[in-house]
Coordinates of N, CA and C in Angstrom, one line a residue:
M12 N 14.8 -34.0 -38.8 CA 14.8 -34.1 -37.6 C 15.3 -32.8 -37.3
K13 N 14.5 -32.3 -35.9 CA 14.6 -30.9 -35.2 C 15.2 -31.4 -34.2
I14 N 16.7 -31.0 -33.8 CA 17.3 -31.4 -32.8 C 17.9 -30.1 -31.8
A15 N 17.6 -30.1 -30.4 CA 18.2 -29.0 -29.5 C 18.7 -29.4 -28.7
T16 N 20.0 -28.5 -28.1 CA 20.7 -28.6 -27.0 C 20.7 -27.4 -26.1
W17 N 20.5 -27.9 -24.6 CA 20.5 -26.9 -23.8 C 21.1 -27.4 -22.4
N18 N 22.2 -26.7 -21.8 CA 22.5 -26.9 -20.6 C 21.3 -25.9 -19.7
V19 N 20.7 -26.9 -18.9 CA 19.6 -26.2 -18.2 C 20.1 -25.8 -16.7
N20 N 21.0 -26.3 -16.2 CA 21.6 -26.0 -15.0 C 20.8 -26.2 -13.9
S21 N 20.3 -27.4 -13.8 CA 19.5 -28.2 -12.9 C 18.0 -28.5 -13.7
V22 N 17.9 -29.7 -13.7 CA 16.9 -30.3 -14.4 C 15.5 -30.0 -13.6
R23 N 15.6 -29.8 -12.3 CA 14.4 -29.8 -11.6 C 14.3 -28.4 -11.3
S24 N 15.1 -27.5 -11.3 CA 14.9 -26.1 -10.9 C 13.9 -25.7 -12.6
R25 N 14.5 -26.1 -13.3 CA 14.4 -25.6 -14.8 C 13.1 -26.5 -15.4
A26 N 12.4 -27.4 -14.8 CA 11.6 -28.1 -15.2 C 10.3 -27.6 -16.3
D27 N 9.9 -26.3 -15.6 CA 8.8 -25.7 -16.1 C 9.4 -25.0 -17.5
H28 N 10.5 -24.5 -17.3 CA 11.2 -24.1 -18.6 C 11.2 -25.3 -19.7
I29 N 11.7 -26.1 -19.3 CA 11.9 -27.4 -20.4 C 10.5 -27.4 -20.9
R30 N 9.5 -27.9 -20.1 CA 8.1 -28.0 -20.9 C 7.8 -27.1 -21.4
T31 N 7.8 -26.0 -21.3 CA 7.6 -24.7 -22.1 C 8.2 -24.8 -23.4
F32 N 9.5 -24.9 -23.1 CA 10.4 -25.2 -24.7 C 10.0 -26.4 -25.4
L33 N 9.5 -27.5 -24.9 CA 9.2 -28.5 -25.7 C 7.9 -28.4 -26.4
K34 N 7.1 -27.6 -25.4 CA 5.9 -27.3 -26.2 C 6.0 -26.2 -27.3
E35 N 6.9 -25.3 -27.1 CA 6.8 -24.2 -28.1 C 7.7 -24.5 -29.5
Q36 N 8.9 -25.2 -29.1 CA 9.6 -25.5 -30.2 C 9.3 -27.0 -30.8
A37 N 8.9 -27.7 -30.0 CA 8.5 -29.0 -30.6 C 9.8 -29.9 -31.2
P38 N 10.9 -29.8 -30.6 CA 12.0 -30.8 -31.3 C 11.6 -32.3 -31.2
D39 N 12.4 -33.0 -32.0 CA 12.2 -34.5 -32.1 C 13.2 -34.8 -31.0
V40 N 14.2 -34.3 -30.6 CA 15.4 -34.7 -29.6 C 15.6 -33.6 -28.9
L41 N 15.7 -33.3 -27.5 CA 16.1 -32.5 -27.0 C 17.7 -33.1 -25.8
A42 N 18.6 -32.5 -26.1 CA 19.7 -33.1 -25.5 C 20.0 -31.7 -24.4
L43 N 20.0 -32.5 -23.0 CA 20.3 -31.7 -21.9 C 21.5 -31.9 -21.2
Q44 N 22.1 -31.0 -20.9 CA 23.2 -31.2 -19.8 C 23.1 -30.4 -18.6
E45 N 23.9 -30.8 -17.6 CA 23.9 -30.5 -16.3 C 22.8 -30.7 -15.8
L46 N 22.2 -31.7 -15.6 CA 21.0 -32.2 -15.1 C 21.0 -32.0 -13.2
K47 N 22.1 -32.1 -12.8 CA 22.1 -32.2 -11.3 C 21.4 -33.1 -10.7
A48 N 21.3 -34.2 -11.0 CA 20.2 -35.1 -10.8 C 20.2 -36.7 -11.1
V49 N 19.9 -37.5 -10.5 CA 19.8 -38.8 -11.0 C 18.7 -39.0 -11.6
A50 N 18.7 -40.5 -12.3 CA 17.1 -40.7 -13.3 C 16.0 -40.5 -12.2
D51 N 16.0 -41.0 -11.0 CA 14.6 -41.0 -10.1 C 14.4 -39.7 -9.9
Q52 N 15.2 -38.5 -9.9 CA 15.1 -37.3 -9.4 C 14.7 -36.4 -10.5
V53 N 14.5 -37.1 -11.9 CA 14.2 -36.2 -13.0 C 12.8 -36.2 -13.0
P54 N 12.2 -34.9 -13.3 CA 10.5 -34.9 -13.5 C 9.9 -35.6 -14.6
L55 N 9.9 -36.4 -14.8 CA 9.6 -37.5 -16.0 C 8.1 -37.0 -16.4
A56 N 7.2 -37.3 -15.5 CA 5.8 -36.7 -15.5 C 5.7 -35.5 -16.4
A57 N 6.3 -34.6 -16.3 CA 6.3 -33.4 -16.8 C 6.5 -33.5 -18.3
F58 N 7.4 -34.4 -18.5 CA 8.0 -34.1 -19.8 C 7.1 -35.1 -20.6
A59 N 6.6 -36.2 -19.9 CA 5.7 -37.2 -20.6 C 4.7 -36.8 -21.0
E60 N 3.8 -35.7 -20.2 CA 2.9 -34.7 -20.5 C 2.9 -34.0 -21.8
A61 N 4.2 -33.4 -22.3 CA 4.4 -32.8 -23.2 C 5.0 -33.7 -24.4
G62 N 4.7 -35.1 -24.3 CA 4.9 -36.1 -25.2 C 6.3 -36.7 -25.7
Y63 N 7.1 -36.9 -24.3 CA 8.7 -37.2 -24.4 C 8.9 -38.0 -23.5
Q64 N 9.7 -39.0 -24.2 CA 10.4 -39.8 -23.0 C 11.8 -39.4 -22.7
A65 N 12.3 -40.1 -21.7 CA 13.8 -39.7 -21.5 C 14.9 -41.0 -21.4
T66 N 15.9 -40.5 -21.7 CA 16.9 -41.5 -21.7 C 18.2 -40.6 -20.9
I67 N 18.4 -41.2 -19.7 CA 19.1 -40.5 -18.8 C 20.5 -40.9 -18.4
F68 N 21.4 -40.2 -18.0 CA 22.8 -40.6 -17.4 C 22.9 -39.6 -16.6
G69 N 22.5 -39.8 -15.3 CA 22.4 -38.8 -14.2 C 23.8 -38.9 -13.5
Q70 N 23.7 -37.9 -12.4 CA 24.7 -38.0 -11.3 C 24.0 -37.1 -10.2
K71 N 24.2 -37.1 -8.8 CA 23.3 -36.3 -7.9 C 24.3 -35.3 -7.9
A72 N 23.4 -34.0 -8.0 CA 24.2 -32.6 -7.3 C 25.1 -32.1 -8.6
Y73 N 25.9 -33.0 -9.3 CA 26.7 -32.5 -10.4 C 26.3 -33.0 -12.0
N74 N 26.8 -32.4 -13.0 CA 26.7 -33.1 -14.1 C 25.7 -33.6 -14.7
G75 N 25.5 -34.8 -15.3 CA 24.6 -35.5 -15.6 C 23.8 -35.1 -17.2
V76 N 23.7 -35.9 -18.2 CA 23.2 -35.6 -19.5 C 21.9 -36.5 -19.7
A77 N 21.2 -36.0 -20.6 CA 19.9 -36.6 -21.1 C 19.2 -36.1 -22.5
F78 N 18.6 -37.4 -23.1 CA 17.8 -36.8 -24.4 C 16.2 -37.3 -23.6
L79 N 15.6 -36.2 -24.5 CA 14.1 -35.9 -24.3 C 13.7 -36.3 -25.7
S80 N 13.3 -37.4 -26.2 CA 12.7 -37.5 -27.4 C 11.3 -37.8 -27.6
R81 N 10.6 -37.2 -28.6 CA 9.5 -37.5 -29.0 C 9.1 -38.9 -29.1
E82 N 7.5 -39.1 -28.7 CA 7.7 -40.5 -28.2 C 6.9 -41.2 -29.5
D83 N 6.8 -40.3 -30.6 CA 6.2 -40.7 -31.8 C 7.3 -40.7 -33.1
I84 N 8.5 -40.7 -32.5 CA 9.9 -41.2 -33.2 C 10.6 -42.3 -32.9
S85 N 11.4 -42.8 -33.7 CA 11.9 -44.3 -33.3 C 12.7 -44.2 -31.8
E86 N 12.5 -45.4 -31.2 CA 13.2 -45.2 -30.0 C 14.4 -45.5 -29.9
P87 N 15.1 -44.7 -29.2 CA 17.0 -44.5 -28.8 C 17.3 -45.9 -29.2
A88 N 18.4 -46.2 -30.0 CA 18.8 -47.4 -29.8 C 20.4 -47.2 -29.4
E89 N 21.3 -48.5 -29.2 CA 22.4 -48.4 -29.0 C 22.8 -47.3 -27.9
V90 N 22.3 -47.4 -26.9 CA 22.5 -46.4 -25.9 C 23.6 -46.4 -25.2
Q91 N 24.5 -45.7 -25.0 CA 25.8 -45.7 -24.3 C 25.9 -44.5 -23.4
R92 N 26.5 -45.0 -22.3 CA 26.5 -43.9 -21.3 C 28.1 -44.0 -20.7
G93 N 28.7 -42.9 -21.0 CA 29.9 -42.6 -20.5 C 31.0 -43.3 -21.8
F94 N 32.2 -43.1 -21.4 CA 33.2 -43.9 -22.3 C 33.4 -45.4 -22.1
P95 N 33.5 -46.3 -22.9 CA 33.4 -47.7 -22.7 C 34.3 -48.0 -21.4
D96 N 35.8 -47.3 -21.1 CA 36.5 -47.6 -20.2 C 36.3 -47.0 -18.8
D97 N 35.0 -46.3 -18.8 CA 35.1 -45.3 -17.5 C 34.6 -46.3 -16.2
G98 N 35.0 -45.8 -15.1 CA 34.8 -46.8 -13.7 C 33.4 -46.2 -13.3
D99 N 32.9 -47.2 -12.8 CA 31.7 -46.7 -12.1 C 31.3 -45.3 -11.2
D100 N 32.6 -44.8 -11.0 CA 32.6 -43.2 -10.3 C 32.7 -42.2 -11.4
A101 N 32.6 -42.5 -12.8 CA 33.1 -41.6 -13.5 C 31.9 -40.5 -13.7
P102 N 32.4 -39.2 -13.8 CA 31.3 -38.5 -14.0 C 30.4 -38.5 -15.2
A103 N 29.1 -38.2 -15.1 CA 28.2 -38.4 -15.9 C 28.1 -37.2 -17.2
R104 N 29.2 -37.1 -18.1 CA 29.3 -36.4 -19.3 C 28.7 -36.6 -20.5
L105 N 28.6 -38.3 -20.7 CA 28.7 -38.2 -22.3 C 27.7 -39.4 -22.5
L106 N 26.5 -39.0 -23.2 CA 25.4 -40.0 -23.5 C 25.2 -40.1 -25.0
S107 N 25.3 -41.2 -25.5 CA 24.9 -41.4 -27.0 C 24.1 -42.5 -27.3
A108 N 23.2 -42.1 -28.4 CA 22.2 -43.2 -28.8 C 21.8 -42.9 -30.3
R109 N 21.4 -43.8 -30.8 CA 21.3 -43.8 -32.3 C 19.6 -43.6 -32.4
F110 N 19.0 -42.5 -33.3 CA 18.0 -42.3 -33.4 C 17.6 -42.8 -35.0
G111 N 17.1 -43.6 -35.4 CA 16.8 -43.7 -36.9 C 18.5 -44.0 -37.2
D112 N 18.5 -43.4 -38.4 CA 19.9 -43.7 -39.0 C 21.1 -42.3 -38.5
L113 N 20.4 -41.8 -37.6 CA 21.5 -40.8 -37.0 C 21.9 -41.0 -35.9
R114 N 23.2 -41.0 -35.4 CA 24.0 -41.1 -34.1 C 24.0 -39.6 -33.5
L115 N 23.4 -39.7 -32.5 CA 23.6 -38.5 -31.8 C 24.5 -38.8 -30.3
I116 N 25.2 -37.8 -30.2 CA 26.3 -37.7 -29.1 C 26.0 -36.6 -28.2
N117 N 25.6 -36.5 -26.9 CA 25.3 -35.5 -26.1 C 26.8 -35.4 -25.1
V118 N 27.5 -34.3 -25.1 CA 28.6 -34.3 -24.3 C 28.3 -32.9 -23.5
Y119 N 28.6 -33.1 -22.1 CA 28.9 -31.8 -21.4 C 30.5 -31.7 -20.9
L120 N 31.1 -31.3 -21.5 CA 32.7 -31.1 -21.1 C 32.9 -30.3 -19.8
P121 N 34.2 -30.8 -19.5 CA 34.5 -30.3 -18.1 C 34.5 -28.7 -18.1
N122 N 34.6 -28.3 -17.3 CA 34.9 -26.6 -17.2 C 36.1 -26.3 -17.3
G123 N 37.0 -26.8 -16.3 CA 38.5 -26.6 -16.3 C 38.8 -25.8 -15.2
S124 N 37.9 -25.0 -14.8 CA 38.0 -24.0 -13.5 C 39.3 -23.0 -13.8
E125 N 40.4 -23.2 -14.1 CA 41.5 -22.2 -14.1 C 42.2 -22.7 -14.9
V126 N 42.9 -22.0 -16.0 CA 44.0 -22.4 -16.8 C 45.2 -23.0 -15.9
G127 N 45.8 -24.0 -16.5 CA 47.0 -24.9 -15.6 C 46.6 -25.6 -14.4
S128 N 45.4 -25.4 -13.9 CA 45.1 -26.2 -12.7 C 45.0 -27.8 -13.0
D129 N 44.9 -28.5 -12.2 CA 44.6 -30.0 -12.2 C 43.3 -30.2 -13.0
K130 N 42.2 -29.6 -12.7 CA 40.9 -29.7 -13.4 C 40.9 -29.3 -14.9
Y131 N 41.7 -28.0 -15.4 CA 42.0 -27.7 -16.6 C 42.8 -29.0 -17.3
N132 N 43.7 -29.5 -16.5 CA 44.3 -30.7 -17.4 C 43.5 -31.8 -17.6
Y133 N 42.5 -31.9 -16.6 CA 41.6 -33.2 -16.6 C 40.6 -33.1 -17.9
K134 N 40.4 -31.5 -18.1 CA 39.5 -31.2 -19.3 C 40.2 -31.5 -20.5
L135 N 41.7 -31.1 -20.7 CA 42.2 -31.7 -21.9 C 42.3 -33.0 -21.9
D136 N 42.4 -33.4 -20.8 CA 42.7 -35.3 -21.2 C 41.3 -35.5 -21.6
W137 N 40.1 -35.2 -21.2 CA 38.6 -35.8 -21.3 C 38.6 -35.4 -22.8
M138 N 38.9 -34.2 -23.4 CA 39.0 -34.1 -24.5 C 39.4 -34.9 -25.6
E139 N 40.7 -35.1 -25.5 CA 41.5 -36.1 -26.1 C 40.6 -37.5 -26.0
R140 N 40.4 -37.9 -25.0 CA 39.7 -39.3 -25.0 C 38.4 -39.4 -25.6
L141 N 37.7 -38.2 -25.7 CA 36.6 -38.1 -26.7 C 37.1 -38.0 -27.8
R142 N 37.9 -37.4 -28.3 CA 38.6 -37.6 -29.9 C 38.9 -39.3 -30.4
G143 N 39.5 -39.8 -29.3 CA 40.2 -41.0 -29.4 C 39.0 -42.3 -29.3
W144 N 37.9 -41.6 -28.6 CA 36.5 -42.8 -28.8 C 35.8 -42.4 -30.1
L145 N 35.8 -41.4 -30.4 CA 35.4 -41.2 -31.9 C 36.0 -42.2 -32.9
D146 N 37.5 -41.9 -32.9 CA 38.2 -42.7 -34.0 C 37.8 -44.1 -34.0
A147 N 37.7 -44.8 -32.9 CA 37.5 -46.0 -32.5 C 36.1 -46.5 -32.6
A148 N 35.2 -45.8 -32.4 CA 33.7 -46.3 -32.5 C 33.0 -45.9 -33.7
F149 N 33.3 -44.9 -34.2 CA 32.6 -44.4 -35.4 C 33.1 -44.0 -36.7
D150 N 32.6 -43.7 -37.7 CA 33.2 -43.7 -38.9 C 32.5 -42.3 -39.6
P151 N 33.4 -41.3 -39.8 CA 33.0 -39.6 -40.3 C 31.9 -39.8 -41.4
A152 N 32.1 -40.7 -42.2 CA 31.2 -41.1 -43.6 C 29.7 -41.3 -42.9
D153 N 29.4 -41.4 -41.7 CA 28.1 -42.1 -41.3 C 27.6 -40.6 -40.8
P154 N 26.0 -40.2 -40.7 CA 25.5 -39.3 -40.1 C 25.7 -39.4 -38.6
V155 N 26.5 -38.8 -38.1 CA 26.7 -38.2 -36.6 C 26.7 -37.1 -36.3
V156 N 26.0 -36.6 -35.3 CA 25.8 -35.0 -34.8 C 26.6 -35.2 -33.5
L157 N 27.2 -34.3 -33.2 CA 27.5 -34.0 -31.5 C 27.2 -32.8 -31.3
V158 N 26.5 -32.7 -30.1 CA 26.0 -31.6 -29.3 C 26.1 -31.6 -28.1
G159 N 26.1 -30.4 -27.3 CA 26.2 -30.0 -25.9 C 26.8 -29.1 -25.5
D160 N 27.0 -28.8 -24.3 CA 27.9 -27.7 -23.6 C 29.7 -28.3 -23.7
F161 N 30.0 -27.4 -24.7 CA 31.5 -27.9 -24.8 C 32.3 -27.0 -23.9
N162 N 32.0 -26.0 -23.4 CA 32.8 -25.1 -22.4 C 34.1 -24.8 -23.0
V163 N 33.8 -24.4 -24.4 CA 35.0 -23.9 -25.2 C 34.5 -22.9 -26.3
A164 N 34.6 -21.6 -26.3 CA 34.5 -20.7 -27.4 C 35.5 -21.1 -28.6
P165 N 35.4 -21.3 -29.6 CA 36.3 -21.7 -30.8 C 37.1 -20.5 -31.1
E166 N 36.5 -19.5 -31.6 CA 37.0 -18.3 -32.1 C 36.6 -17.1 -31.6
D167 N 38.0 -16.0 -32.1 CA 37.4 -14.5 -31.5 C 35.9 -14.1 -31.3
R168 N 35.5 -14.5 -32.6 CA 34.0 -13.8 -33.1 C 33.0 -14.8 -32.2
D169 N 33.6 -15.7 -31.2 CA 32.5 -16.2 -30.4 C 32.8 -15.8 -29.0
V170 N 33.3 -14.8 -28.8 CA 33.4 -14.2 -27.3 C 33.2 -12.6 -27.4
Y171 N 33.1 -12.1 -26.1 CA 32.3 -10.4 -26.3 C 33.6 -9.8 -26.1
D172 N 34.9 -10.4 -25.9 CA 36.0 -9.4 -25.7 C 37.3 -10.3 -25.9
P173 N 37.8 -10.5 -27.1 CA 38.8 -11.4 -27.6 C 40.0 -11.2 -26.5
A174 N 40.5 -9.9 -26.9 CA 41.7 -9.4 -25.9 C 41.7 -9.8 -24.5
A175 N 40.5 -9.4 -24.0 CA 40.3 -9.5 -22.4 C 40.2 -11.0 -21.8
L176 N 39.8 -11.8 -22.9 CA 39.5 -13.3 -22.5 C 40.7 -14.0 -23.0
R177 N 41.4 -13.5 -23.8 CA 42.7 -14.7 -24.3 C 43.3 -15.1 -23.2
D178 N 43.5 -16.5 -23.5 CA 44.4 -17.2 -22.5 C 43.7 -17.5 -21.3
R179 N 42.5 -17.3 -21.0 CA 41.5 -17.5 -19.6 C 40.5 -18.7 -20.2
I180 N 40.2 -19.5 -18.9 CA 39.6 -20.6 -19.2 C 38.3 -20.3 -19.9
L181 N 37.9 -21.4 -20.6 CA 36.8 -21.4 -22.1 C 37.5 -20.9 -23.2
F182 N 38.4 -20.2 -23.2 CA 39.1 -19.4 -24.6 C 40.7 -19.6 -24.6
S183 N 41.2 -20.3 -24.0 CA 42.6 -20.6 -23.9 C 43.3 -21.4 -25.1
E184 N 44.1 -21.3 -25.6 CA 44.8 -21.7 -26.9 C 44.6 -23.5 -26.8
P185 N 45.1 -23.8 -25.4 CA 45.3 -25.1 -25.6 C 43.9 -25.8 -25.8
E186 N 42.7 -25.1 -25.1 CA 41.2 -25.8 -25.2 C 40.7 -25.7 -26.5
K187 N 41.3 -24.4 -27.3 CA 40.7 -24.2 -28.5 C 41.3 -25.2 -29.8
Q188 N 42.7 -25.6 -29.6 CA 43.4 -26.4 -30.3 C 42.9 -27.7 -30.1
T189 N 42.6 -28.2 -28.9 CA 42.1 -29.6 -28.6 C 40.7 -29.7 -29.2
L190 N 39.9 -28.6 -29.0 CA 38.4 -28.7 -29.5 C 38.5 -28.7 -31.3
E191 N 39.6 -28.3 -31.6 CA 39.9 -28.3 -33.1 C 40.4 -29.7 -33.7
R192 N 40.9 -30.4 -32.8 CA 41.3 -31.8 -33.1 C 40.1 -32.8 -33.1
I193 N 39.1 -32.2 -32.2 CA 37.9 -33.2 -32.3 C 36.9 -32.8 -33.8
R194 N 37.3 -31.4 -33.8 CA 36.1 -31.2 -35.2 C 36.9 -31.7 -36.3
D195 N 38.4 -31.9 -36.3 CA 39.0 -32.4 -37.5 C 38.8 -33.9 -37.7
W196 N 38.0 -34.4 -36.8 CA 37.6 -35.7 -36.7 C 36.8 -35.8 -38.2
G197 N 35.9 -34.8 -38.4 CA 35.1 -34.8 -39.6 C 33.8 -33.9 -39.2
F198 N 33.9 -33.0 -38.5 CA 32.5 -32.3 -38.1 C 32.4 -30.8 -38.5
T199 N 31.2 -30.4 -39.0 CA 31.1 -29.2 -39.5 C 30.3 -28.3 -38.3
D200 N 30.9 -27.3 -37.9 CA 29.5 -26.4 -36.9 C 28.7 -26.0 -37.7
C201 N 27.7 -26.1 -37.3 CA 26.1 -26.2 -38.1 C 25.9 -24.8 -37.8
F202 N 26.3 -24.0 -37.0 CA 25.8 -22.6 -36.5 C 26.4 -21.7 -37.6
R203 N 27.9 -22.0 -37.8 CA 28.4 -21.1 -38.6 C 28.1 -21.3 -40.0
R204 N 27.4 -22.4 -40.5 CA 27.0 -22.2 -41.6 C 26.1 -21.3 -42.2
F205 N 25.2 -20.9 -41.3 CA 24.2 -20.0 -41.6 C 24.2 -18.4 -40.9
H206 N 25.5 -18.5 -39.7 CA 25.7 -17.3 -39.2 C 27.0 -16.8 -39.0
E207 N 27.6 -16.3 -39.8 CA 28.8 -15.8 -39.9 C 29.3 -14.7 -39.1
G208 N 28.9 -13.6 -38.7 CA 29.2 -12.5 -37.8 C 29.3 -12.8 -36.6
A209 N 30.1 -12.1 -35.7 CA 30.3 -12.0 -34.1 C 29.3 -11.7 -33.4
G210 N 29.0 -11.7 -32.2 CA 28.3 -11.5 -31.2 C 26.9 -12.2 -30.9
H211 N 27.3 -13.8 -31.3 CA 26.1 -14.6 -31.6 C 27.0 -15.4 -30.1
F212 N 26.1 -15.4 -28.8 CA 26.5 -15.9 -27.7 C 25.4 -17.2 -27.0
S213 N 25.9 -18.2 -26.6 CA 24.9 -19.0 -25.7 C 25.0 -19.3 -24.3
W214 N 26.0 -18.4 -23.9 CA 26.2 -18.3 -22.3 C 26.5 -17.1 -21.9
W215 N 26.1 -16.6 -20.7 CA 26.4 -15.5 -20.3 C 26.5 -15.6 -18.5
D216 N 27.4 -15.5 -17.9 CA 27.9 -15.5 -16.4 C 26.5 -14.9 -15.8
Y217 N 26.3 -15.5 -14.7 CA 25.1 -14.8 -13.7 C 25.6 -13.4 -13.2
R218 N 26.8 -13.4 -13.1 CA 27.6 -12.2 -12.3 C 27.5 -11.1 -13.0
M219 N 27.7 -10.1 -12.6 CA 27.9 -8.7 -12.9 C 26.9 -8.4 -14.3
N220 N 25.7 -8.7 -14.4 CA 24.8 -8.3 -14.9 C 25.2 -8.8 -16.8
Q221 N 25.9 -9.7 -16.7 CA 26.8 -10.1 -17.9 C 25.7 -10.2 -19.3
F222 N 24.5 -10.6 -18.9 CA 23.8 -11.0 -20.0 C 23.0 -9.7 -20.6
R223 N 22.5 -9.1 -19.5 CA 22.2 -7.6 -19.9 C 23.1 -6.6 -20.6
R224 N 24.5 -6.6 -20.3 CA 25.5 -6.1 -21.2 C 25.9 -6.9 -22.2
G225 N 25.6 -8.0 -22.5 CA 25.7 -8.6 -24.0 C 27.1 -9.2 -24.0
N226 N 27.4 -9.6 -22.6 CA 29.0 -10.1 -22.3 C 28.8 -11.5 -22.6
G227 N 28.8 -12.3 -23.4 CA 28.6 -13.6 -23.5 C 29.5 -14.4 -24.4
L228 N 29.7 -15.7 -24.5 CA 30.5 -16.6 -25.2 C 29.6 -17.8 -25.8
R229 N 30.1 -18.2 -27.0 CA 29.4 -19.2 -27.6 C 30.0 -20.5 -27.3
I230 N 29.4 -21.2 -26.3 CA 29.9 -22.4 -25.9 C 29.3 -24.0 -26.4
D231 N 28.1 -23.6 -26.5 CA 26.9 -24.5 -26.7 C 27.0 -24.7 -28.2
H232 N 27.1 -26.1 -28.7 CA 27.3 -26.3 -30.0 C 26.7 -27.3 -30.6
I233 N 26.3 -27.6 -32.0 CA 25.8 -28.6 -32.6 C 26.6 -28.7 -34.1
W234 N 27.4 -29.9 -33.7 CA 28.4 -30.3 -34.8 C 27.9 -31.5 -35.7
T235 N 28.2 -31.4 -37.1 CA 27.5 -32.6 -37.9 C 28.6 -33.4 -38.8
T236 N 28.5 -34.4 -39.2 CA 29.6 -35.0 -39.8 C 29.1 -34.8 -41.5
P237 N 29.7 -34.7 -42.6 CA 29.3 -34.1 -43.8 C 28.1 -34.9 -44.4
A238 N 27.6 -36.0 -43.7 CA 26.3 -37.0 -44.1 C 25.1 -36.1 -43.8
A239 N 25.1 -35.4 -42.5 CA 24.4 -34.9 -42.2 C 24.4 -33.2 -42.2
A240 N 25.9 -32.8 -42.5 CA 25.6 -31.4 -42.5 C 25.0 -30.9 -43.9
G241 N 25.0 -31.5 -44.8 CA 24.5 -31.2 -46.1 C 23.1 -31.2 -46.2
A242 N 22.5 -32.0 -45.1 CA 20.8 -31.7 -45.0 C 20.7 -30.7 -43.6
C243 N 21.3 -30.3 -43.2 CA 21.1 -29.2 -42.2 C 20.6 -27.9 -42.5
T244 N 19.5 -27.4 -42.5 CA 18.5 -26.4 -42.9 C 18.5 -25.1 -42.2
S245 N 19.0 -25.2 -41.1 CA 19.0 -24.4 -40.1 C 19.7 -24.6 -39.0
C246 N 20.1 -23.5 -38.1 CA 20.6 -23.6 -36.8 C 20.9 -22.0 -36.5
D247 N 20.1 -22.2 -34.8 CA 19.9 -20.9 -34.3 C 20.4 -20.9 -32.8
I248 N 20.5 -20.1 -32.2 CA 20.6 -19.9 -30.9 C 19.2 -19.1 -30.3
L249 N 18.7 -19.8 -29.4 CA 17.3 -19.0 -29.0 C 17.5 -18.3 -27.7
I250 N 17.5 -16.9 -28.0 CA 17.9 -16.3 -26.6 C 17.0 -16.2 -25.9
E251 N 15.4 -16.3 -26.2 CA 14.3 -15.8 -25.4 C 14.3 -16.7 -24.1
P252 N 14.8 -17.7 -23.9 CA 14.8 -18.5 -22.4 C 16.0 -18.3 -21.7
R253 N 16.7 -17.6 -22.2 CA 17.9 -16.7 -21.1 C 16.9 -15.6 -20.5
R254 N 15.8 -15.0 -20.8 CA 15.1 -13.8 -20.5 C 14.1 -14.4 -19.6
W255 N 13.9 -15.6 -19.4 CA 12.9 -16.1 -18.6 C 13.2 -15.7 -17.0
E256 N 12.2 -16.0 -16.3 CA 12.5 -15.8 -14.6 C 13.5 -17.0 -14.1
R257 N 14.0 -16.5 -13.4 CA 15.2 -17.7 -13.0 C 15.8 -18.9 -14.1
P258 N 16.3 -17.9 -15.2 CA 16.6 -19.1 -16.0 C 17.8 -19.7 -15.7
S259 N 18.2 -20.6 -16.7 CA 19.8 -21.1 -17.0 C 20.6 -20.1 -17.3
D260 N 21.8 -20.3 -17.3 CA 22.8 -19.1 -17.8 C 23.3 -19.5 -19.2
H261 N 22.5 -20.7 -19.8 CA 22.9 -20.9 -21.0 C 21.4 -20.8 -21.9
A262 N 21.6 -20.3 -23.1 CA 20.3 -20.6 -24.2 C 20.6 -21.6 -25.1
P263 N 19.4 -22.4 -25.6 CA 19.3 -23.6 -26.5 C 19.6 -23.2 -27.7
V264 N 20.3 -24.1 -28.3 CA 20.6 -24.2 -29.6 C 19.9 -25.1 -30.5
V265 N 19.3 -24.9 -31.6 CA 18.2 -25.6 -32.4 C 18.8 -25.7 -33.8
A266 N 18.8 -27.0 -34.3 CA 19.2 -27.2 -35.8 C 17.9 -28.1 -36.2
E267 N 18.0 -28.0 -37.7 CA 16.8 -28.8 -38.6 C 17.7 -29.7 -39.3
I268 N 17.8 -31.0 -39.3 CA 18.4 -31.9 -40.6 C 17.4 -32.5 -40.8
E269 N 17.5 -32.6 -42.2 CA 16.4 -33.4 -43.3 C 16.9 -34.4 -44.1
L270 N 17.0 -35.5 -42.9 CA 17.7 -36.9 -43.4 C 16.5 -37.8 -44.1

């Protein structure tokens, strides 16, 4: 199964980019984040034309996650939108479904805004809830894949300037430690199985020509439990879509898992 994850920063603004990506890369499942749209605003016809069906957990103007899955693979089953104890007004940040034997969890973690702020504390709490939900709902012995925009760069090699960014949002110690608690549930970082060096990034701020200067962070991830990690044959960040006209500020990450 070929799995991709991509924060598209508005599904309507990037519909043509998504369709091009689907045709060029032909993933079995593409996990999208930051739709900024509810279900009836998503350009479903454009994706159906490429042979994909959509499973959506949307929100007007903000957040939103979705799966685009090939129509010729198994239908998504056991779909869950949000945490089980979420209220009706909870942000659309988590979407889970089973595709065959594989459980796929798509997350768009909160940004956190500024270290020490209320939004930052909300981010840490949301991450702890994710760990608690994993404990309650799944078994690390099963093939589970966690993908999405984690809004955290785990290590020094995942940022362009560790000294300058240390203790700032997306790279502060509490964020990294809480993310490590999630990974300790039983996940392996697929990308790092194939790429050990520094300088691999998936997000570049629109401001100050950060992309052209190479000043990025690796905050988009594909993590797998051992049952799927051993079957993962590749995992790459595809930079080219970040060069397209009016791009998302994120690049897609793609992994192949031979279950």
